[in-house]
C-alpha atoms as one frame of an Amber mdcrd trajectory, in Angstrom:
protein
 -19.302 -29.080  -1.769 -16.744 -29.378   1.078 -17.943 -27.054   3.579 -18.823
 -27.045   7.560 -21.079 -24.541   9.397 -19.508 -22.017  11.426 -20.334 -19.141
  13.249 -18.942 -15.502  14.225 -20.028 -13.272  16.799 -20.984 -10.779  14.902
 -22.969 -12.682  12.031 -24.296 -15.789  13.803 -23.878 -19.089  11.311 -22.551
 -19.357   7.638 -21.538 -21.576   5.694 -17.836 -21.922   5.423 -16.061 -23.519
   2.118 -13.234 -26.009   3.595 -12.473 -27.439  -0.058  -9.565 -26.316  -2.975
 -11.872 -24.084  -5.277 -10.876 -25.537  -8.660 -12.956 -24.870 -12.215 -15.643
 -23.465  -9.839 -15.927 -26.192  -7.049 -14.752 -26.949  -4.119 -13.097 -30.178
  -4.160 -11.178 -32.634  -1.622  -7.337 -32.312  -1.853  -5.783 -35.213  -3.922
  -4.627 -37.012  -0.874  -7.405 -35.718   1.363  -4.942 -34.039   3.972  -6.039
 -31.063   5.920  -4.681 -28.369   8.300  -5.789 -26.654  11.414  -6.956 -23.033
  11.153  -6.263 -21.353  14.414  -8.242 -18.457  16.342  -5.216 -16.396  17.280
  -7.635 -14.108  19.824  -8.167 -17.395  21.832  -5.603 -20.045  20.574  -8.411
 -22.547  19.760  -8.837 -24.660  16.507 -11.624 -23.000  14.258 -11.721 -25.368
  11.698  -9.709 -27.378   9.458  -9.157 -27.368   5.616  -8.127 -29.216   2.513
  -4.222 -28.685   1.892  -3.149 -28.601  -1.881  -0.248 -30.370  -2.660   1.792
 -30.945  -5.735  -0.652 -32.846  -7.411  -3.373 -30.599  -6.822  -1.333 -27.650
  -7.819  -1.060 -29.811 -11.404  -4.952 -30.071 -11.395  -5.467 -26.426 -10.467
  -2.849 -25.236 -13.156  -4.682 -27.252 -16.039  -7.907 -26.013 -14.823  -6.520
 -22.211 -15.621  -5.183 -23.502 -18.808  -7.794 -24.977 -20.314  -9.963 -21.812
 -19.362  -7.510 -19.280 -20.999  -7.421 -21.433 -24.151 -10.939 -22.123 -23.924
 -13.912 -20.156 -23.268 -11.891 -17.071 -21.429 -10.435 -16.573 -24.667 -13.698
 -15.563 -26.219 -14.874 -13.209 -23.763 -14.693  -9.604 -24.198 -13.009  -7.071
 -22.687 -16.338  -5.676 -21.740 -17.561  -8.379 -20.389 -14.533  -8.869 -18.720
 -15.112  -5.822 -16.867 -18.773  -6.818 -16.319 -17.774  -9.827 -14.045 -14.925
  -7.828 -12.250 -18.002  -5.053 -11.038 -20.387  -7.990 -10.231 -17.962  -9.347
  -7.908 -17.210  -6.241  -6.617 -21.099  -5.717  -5.348 -21.408  -9.222  -3.972
 -18.199  -8.557  -1.646 -20.150  -5.344  -0.590 -23.315  -6.996  -0.420 -21.493
  -9.608   2.079 -19.203  -7.069   3.387 -20.085  -8.157   7.524 -19.931 -11.632
   6.972 -16.424 -11.612   5.007 -14.907  -8.959   7.601 -16.014 -11.499  10.352
 -14.611 -14.038   8.995 -11.249 -12.371   8.557 -11.343 -11.154  12.182 -12.170
 -14.612  13.194  -8.763 -16.153  11.895  -6.893 -13.226  11.570  -7.445 -11.361
  14.475  -8.050  -7.652  12.961 -10.551  -5.907  14.354 -14.271  -6.120  12.706
 -13.965  -2.015  12.373 -10.771  -2.250  10.512 -11.809  -5.316   8.452 -14.535
  -3.805   7.296 -12.573  -1.133   5.784 -10.383  -3.849   4.158 -13.393  -5.486
   2.354 -14.206  -2.459   1.160 -11.319  -1.592  -0.117 -11.209  -4.804  -1.951
 -14.738  -4.046  -3.688 -13.295  -0.669  -4.520  -9.877  -2.210  -6.336 -12.131
  -4.912  -8.417 -14.440  -2.393  -9.444 -11.487  -0.178 -10.487  -9.997  -3.103
 -12.578 -13.403  -3.638 -14.348 -13.385  -0.127 -15.241 -10.093  -0.894 -17.130
 -10.884  -4.313 -18.740 -12.025  -2.324 -21.946  -9.509  -0.078 -22.015  -6.146
  -2.189 -22.361  -5.276  -0.792 -25.953  -2.076  -1.275 -28.547  -1.207   1.401
 -30.634  -0.136   2.195 -34.331   3.506   2.861 -35.057   4.360   4.802 -38.217
   7.613   4.196 -39.763   7.301   4.836 -43.222   4.770   4.520 -46.332   5.599
   0.655 -47.045   4.063  -0.795 -43.574   1.152  -0.600 -41.129   2.487  -1.348
 -37.704   0.623  -1.755 -34.835   1.281  -3.528 -31.190  -1.173  -5.528 -29.342
  -1.181  -5.939 -25.338  -1.988  -9.346 -25.000  -2.515 -11.418 -21.783   0.122
 -13.520 -20.050  -1.465 -16.583 -19.345  -2.199 -18.952 -16.695  -0.809 -16.359
 -13.199   0.318 -17.912  -9.873  -0.169 -15.499  -7.258   0.533 -16.012  -3.462
  -0.687 -13.539  -1.059   0.008 -12.924   2.896  -2.024 -13.322   5.954  -1.813
  -9.714   6.890  -4.901  -8.622   4.518  -6.269 -11.542   3.185  -8.953 -10.696
   1.010  -7.382  -7.003   0.115  -4.511  -8.836  -1.209  -6.750 -11.142  -2.844
  -8.188  -8.334  -4.716  -5.019  -6.545  -5.716  -4.029  -9.527  -7.297  -7.222
 -10.805  -8.977  -8.273  -7.606 -10.167  -5.510  -6.536 -12.814  -4.810  -9.973
 -13.705  -8.409 -11.121 -14.937  -9.340  -7.517 -16.355  -6.289  -8.123 -18.610
  -7.521 -11.189 -19.896  -5.699 -13.865 -17.895  -6.771 -16.962 -15.745  -4.944
 -17.410 -12.006  -4.445 -20.081  -9.259  -4.141 -17.895  -5.883  -2.422 -19.738
  -2.929  -3.934 -17.853   0.346  -1.720 -18.019   3.424  -2.211 -21.135   5.447
  -2.848 -19.088   8.833  -5.847 -17.255   7.011  -7.438 -19.248   4.138 -11.240
 -18.740   5.391 -12.212 -15.154   3.958 -10.711 -16.301   0.538 -12.844 -19.421
   0.018 -15.955 -17.736   1.437 -15.010 -15.308  -1.440 -14.712 -17.957  -4.109
 -18.394 -18.319  -3.793 -18.741 -14.820  -5.131 -16.980 -16.106  -8.263 -19.477
 -18.628  -9.100 -22.382 -16.404  -8.580 -20.734 -13.450 -10.528 -20.748 -16.172
 -13.732 -17.128 -16.435 -14.205 -16.554 -19.589 -16.158 -14.761 -22.320 -14.816
 -11.087 -22.354 -14.011 -10.635 -18.412 -14.553  -9.958 -18.262 -10.712  -8.856
 -20.791  -8.499  -8.113 -20.547  -5.038  -6.036 -23.124  -3.146  -5.144 -23.183
   0.839  -1.527 -24.503   1.230   1.737 -24.253   2.818   4.476 -22.182   0.771
   7.095 -24.843   1.253   4.880 -27.285  -0.861   1.997 -25.734  -2.646   3.604
 -22.495  -3.081   7.069 -23.850  -4.212   5.045 -25.858  -6.666   3.156 -23.206
  -8.411   6.553 -21.015  -8.377   8.328 -24.080  -9.938   5.045 -25.320 -12.286
   6.225 -25.606 -15.908   2.435 -24.521 -16.838   2.719 -21.391 -14.994   3.385
 -18.143 -17.097   3.708 -15.729 -13.934   4.069 -15.355 -10.593   3.142 -12.405
  -8.281   4.095 -12.697  -4.434   3.154 -10.357  -1.599   5.634 -11.537   1.548
   8.896 -11.809   2.607  12.342 -10.755   0.664  13.480 -13.850   1.740  10.799
 -15.892   0.251  10.946 -13.251  -3.050  14.437 -14.429  -3.639  13.494 -18.027
  -3.557  10.898 -17.040  -5.959  13.274 -15.391  -8.411  15.294 -18.638  -8.074
  12.503 -20.937  -8.867  11.349 -18.596 -12.001  15.144 -19.310 -13.350  15.321
 -22.843 -12.471  11.660 -23.587 -14.558  10.296 -21.625 -17.739  11.697 -18.046
 -16.768   8.348 -17.025 -15.729   7.426 -13.587 -15.056   7.868 -12.352 -11.491
   6.436  -9.186  -9.841   7.228  -9.317  -5.962   6.107  -6.867  -2.952   8.070
  -7.472  -0.310   9.261  -6.319   3.041  10.045  -2.714   4.519  11.790  -0.877
   7.467   9.791   2.511   6.488  11.037   5.778   8.185   8.653   8.155   9.612
  10.232  11.513   9.583   8.833  14.458  11.724  10.392  18.071  11.655  10.263
  20.768  14.249   7.248  22.841  12.561   5.134  19.823  11.745   1.706  19.903
  12.829   2.199  17.590  16.416  -1.344  16.986  17.155  -1.841  15.848  13.471
   1.412  14.044  13.360   0.956  12.045  16.495  -2.225  10.772  14.779  -0.458
   9.706  11.540   2.749   8.436  13.511   0.307   6.204  16.019  -1.669   4.799
  12.724   1.214   4.236  11.068   2.897   1.859  13.260  -0.093   0.039  14.876
  -2.511  -0.067  11.867  -3.109  -3.615  11.446  -1.162  -4.895  14.604   2.191
  -3.334  13.133   1.506  -6.405  10.531   1.917  -4.403   7.549   4.684  -4.232
   4.917   5.029  -0.329   5.428   4.671   0.136   8.958   6.132   3.295  10.022
   8.439   1.533  12.541  11.558   3.946  12.161  10.145   7.134  13.892  12.664
   9.876  13.354  12.054  13.322  14.914  14.218  16.741  14.852  15.710  17.276
  18.024  14.008  20.746  18.798  10.026  18.598  19.344  12.170  15.272  20.609
  11.114  15.229  24.464   7.864  16.681  23.833   7.004  14.463  20.887   8.252
  11.406  22.628   5.957  12.131  25.564   2.903  13.014  23.442   3.051   9.961
  21.519   3.432   7.864  24.610  -0.123   9.102  25.606  -1.433   8.239  22.255
  -0.179   5.164  22.273  -1.356   4.377  25.536  -5.048   4.911  24.396  -4.907
   2.237  22.036  -7.395  -0.313  22.933  -6.023  -3.857  22.496  -8.683  -6.956
  23.120 -11.236  -8.893  21.490 -11.137  -8.381  17.425 -15.180  -8.598  17.795
 -15.462  -5.556  20.420 -16.357  -2.328  18.210 -13.923  -0.384  20.514 -10.996
  -2.927  19.649  -8.174  -0.895  17.703  -5.376  -3.871  17.952  -6.545  -7.225
  18.004  -3.814 -10.401  18.361  -1.140 -11.250  16.238  -1.898 -13.707  13.869
   0.007 -16.647  14.966   1.938 -18.426  17.724   5.063 -18.098  15.305   4.283
 -14.480  14.591   3.856 -13.735  18.646   7.493 -15.480  19.496   9.060 -13.683
  16.708   8.028 -10.102  17.759   8.537 -11.063  21.138  12.139 -11.938  20.411
  13.130  -8.537  18.639  11.559  -7.150  22.000  13.805  -9.098  24.217  17.040
  -8.203  21.946  16.076  -4.431  21.740  16.036  -4.516  25.543  19.320  -6.692
  25.425  21.027  -4.271  23.305  20.296  -1.272  25.745  17.309   0.519  23.917
  14.663   2.043  26.450  11.312   0.822  26.569   9.275   4.017  26.740   5.395
   1.751  26.896   4.768  -1.856  26.468   7.534  -4.367  25.738   5.351  -7.327
  27.379   2.464  -9.420  26.359  -1.071  -8.226  26.682  -3.459 -10.487  29.147
  -2.778 -14.310  29.438  -4.484 -15.642  26.640  -4.347 -15.080  22.736  -1.437
 -13.749  20.606  -1.766  -9.942  22.235   1.403  -8.057  22.495   1.328  -4.510
  24.030   2.161  -1.662  21.503   5.781  -0.988  22.266   7.889   2.136  21.571
  11.618   1.930  22.386  13.990   4.980  22.453  17.748   5.387  22.856  18.004
   3.242  19.802  21.313   3.108  17.967  21.072   2.847  14.079  23.014  -0.606
  13.901  20.511  -2.236  16.309  18.845  -5.186  15.067  14.771  -3.803  16.120
  16.164  -0.692  13.715  17.682  -2.719  10.839  15.147  -5.506  10.422  11.558
  -5.965  10.080   9.582  -6.709  12.890   6.121  -7.079  11.644   4.414  -6.103
  14.720   3.267  -3.230  17.025   6.906  -2.069  17.549   8.666   0.700  17.074
  11.758   3.006  17.611  12.361   6.362  17.741  15.391   8.358  17.631  16.523
  11.947  17.090  17.672  13.575  14.131  19.617  17.293  13.476  18.729  19.022
  10.140  17.341  17.760   6.900  20.133  16.084   5.256  20.149  14.222   8.665
  16.847  12.995   8.214  17.383  12.181   4.857  20.881   9.858   5.803  19.067
   8.093   8.340  15.950   7.401   6.634  18.178   5.872   3.306  20.034   3.836
   5.939  18.376   0.446   5.106  18.312  -2.126   2.565  14.373  -1.532   2.270
  12.560   0.883   0.213   8.874   0.221   0.442   7.413   3.286   2.040   8.491
   6.795   4.071   6.608   9.832   5.191   7.330  13.366   6.047   5.465  15.608
   8.194   6.203  19.102   8.008   4.251  22.403   7.242   7.014  23.364   4.665
   5.806  22.431   1.264   9.440  23.042  -0.034  11.002  20.737   2.767   8.416
  17.866   1.586   8.928  18.271  -2.032  12.852  18.152  -0.886  12.818  15.466
   1.149  10.054  12.979  -0.842  12.317  13.126  -3.526  15.496  12.488  -1.968
  14.160   9.071  -0.199  14.553   5.852  -1.732  11.261   4.648  -1.285   8.346
   3.399  -3.434   5.632   5.715  -1.604   6.292   8.809  -0.035   3.300  10.035
   2.137   3.358  13.949   3.336   1.563  14.415   6.896  -0.261  11.232   6.571
   0.599   7.372   6.268  -1.077   4.146   5.289  -3.246   6.102   3.129  -2.914
   3.718   0.112  -5.278   3.642  -2.869  -6.284   1.249  -5.372  -5.762   4.417
  -8.434  -2.018   4.579  -6.777   0.659   2.603  -7.800   2.675   0.372  -4.892
   5.822  -1.022  -4.602   9.242  -0.923  -3.597  12.565   0.362  -4.209  15.720
  -1.621  -3.555  15.002  -4.890  -1.785  11.406  -4.089  -0.965  10.415  -5.735
  -4.821   9.859  -5.862  -8.458   7.112  -4.229 -10.378   3.903  -2.160  -8.925
   0.858  -3.170  -7.685  -2.482  -1.190  -8.277  -3.135   1.991 -10.601  -2.516
   1.641 -13.954   0.726   0.321 -13.796  -0.289  -2.898 -12.503  -1.742  -4.063
 -15.483   1.950  -4.105 -17.223   2.638  -6.652 -14.950  -0.013  -8.770 -16.705
   0.612  -8.017 -20.401   2.784  -8.594 -22.916   3.213  -6.462 -25.875   3.322
  -8.130 -29.374   4.510  -6.191 -32.610   2.853  -7.362 -35.843   4.186  -5.466
 -38.980   2.063  -5.718 -42.180   4.205  -4.923 -45.546   1.961  -2.654 -48.048
   3.831  -3.327 -50.925   5.532  -5.576 -53.747   9.153  -6.579 -52.326  11.999
  -4.277 -53.010  13.803  -6.926 -54.620  13.396 -10.007 -57.163
């Protein structure tokens, strides 16, 4: 097995697989090429892992095809469910290790990472419960025919996950795909391949047949492109940027018209009315933007506050932001670790400088934190105009813009003034206001008096340019099944 010994400050030494996980084995890539994985907290190399190219994708897809048409096809729905539940149990057992590994190559605080790993286990267990409840129905049309439908698996699913929630996104993709009887080839982000490779060991321990779940490390322009163009892949699920989502749709059209689901970017409005409980709202707005270092597709980065409480809100929000502890991911007190990479750090700092040059006011932050690692100060901009780049484009970092609104109609207009539609939030103590505004906002999820509280039972996905299809909940199952109609003639032919 291709593996090395690494160590984390939280767990000590552990065995880190570095190979491609294909057919329940960790193997070297076809050309033997590796790439470095960087610790974003100190900018040092953690290790190198094997990099998948087009040939490796071919091998992984064939392994998934052989499993789908072979032993996996004979596994009962109930048995599929038990395998997912067993995998969830093993992830819970190894929660501390998996969280530490995520902190190592992603940079998120171990406290938040533990929450992610628990949520991943919960998601897999949830879909384990769904496995034996994927049902068709009888359709009564007349006395001469017996008609029914079957919900059948699509086949081999190519899944491409992002670096911001490595193992959680792994579970969001694998759970519904496996529950419905598909096989998968999942490509992790090149910045954060380590936790998924550790979790792949648990796939074997749980008892999954070879080829059902395959995990490859590699780059989007090579392995990702090969997966999305592959004629042996029946469906692609992707979480990431809207720009790449467009490329995946194009790849589907240029290949075999594979089914596609996309969970893409966002520029989510967080709307605060005069009557909001300001203490609770400050906490949720802080969590809404700075959770996961702002590296969250649904981050509440556009904060609109009604003019009656605007000045007080800005002051108290600045005070709350100043309390966020930025630093070592392995320090239990840390809330915000480093950004994931030099590229992401430079991109965020570029947006901050652009905001300054356009005339927005930096209320707090606006600079690098420390001298080593990809740390950025939590940043609030005020005096922001709707046309400004920092108000229109997804920054994907600990940066938010705050602006006033006058009344309900103004809040709705401002909230919908974006090409995205992933999430939004409304803070008010008036239930009628909450219902009206949440109905008017063009977003796939609207939180009321809360933020970033996703749950495996609740569908998640975007309106407009924020995606196609839904993750999580019962709705995600539809992304991985196709309906077959069977119609049986019960009487003789009506003609001779």
